[in-house]
């Protein structure tokens, strides 16, 4: 009889102990749930750092413009509250707009000049791609090749007829860019060695306008970024040490093509917020695919 009482008491004690444990567990579980707000993300800080709305203004180089415009479309697809506005005007406009704060990002198809750095000391360059400058002629005048010296002689007026370089018997119509163009600035320094252009040069305000003019003028010559080469014009190979080098992504990448330059975004100071996020997007694999799709050379990180 005594043994049965002890056994019954033990069962009661064990039952009370198990109940206490279960009660504590329930309380602990409820506290754990209350410490994490319902619907919170796994990394709320990271999510908060990605801008969900706002306006981003980008202005400048017509060479960089197609890359920026296409990247803007892709970015806005995944950020429906963001409005990215992209406009041209030339590299000079891009520098001035970024430096004066009238645009959040400036576009330039060249490096900053010393006087620009002095005027806008806070400007920061962000290279987004590499470009080659192609010399183009009309499809009916497919010049086999030109040396850089011959290109220079055409643009300074020392060569005036195509037959002097193996082309048709016609006076050369020289087409170039206007003074706001970064492509012109680079061409003037790299090809012309800072010598003056022929006074009869026709000046256009964009790569597209140069290409269109050359495509419509049988005796014309012009220069455009790689991304503007298509079947409507002839891209002239450049003769380098006796070898004809066709302007292409591959020849720019392996540095065999001699006329290449950086494509840059410009910001007034180090970027943050929406500006930094968009530049990071351009620099991402998806953004660099846009660079390739537009006919330019992606960066190798």
Coordinates of C-alpha atoms in Angstrom, one line a residue, residues 36-37 39-50 52:
X36 CA 9.9 40.0 -35.8
X37 CA 7.2 42.3 -37.3
X39 CA 5.6 40.6 -43.2
X40 CA 9.2 42.0 -42.6
X41 CA 11.9 41.0 -45.2
X42 CA 14.9 38.9 -44.5
X43 CA 17.2 42.0 -44.9
X44 CA 15.0 45.1 -44.3
X45 CA 18.1 47.4 -44.2
X46 CA 19.2 46.3 -47.7
X47 CA 15.7 46.8 -49.0
X48 CA 15.4 50.2 -47.6
X49 CA 18.7 51.3 -49.3
X50 CA 17.2 50.7 -52.8
X52 CA 11.7 53.0 -54.8

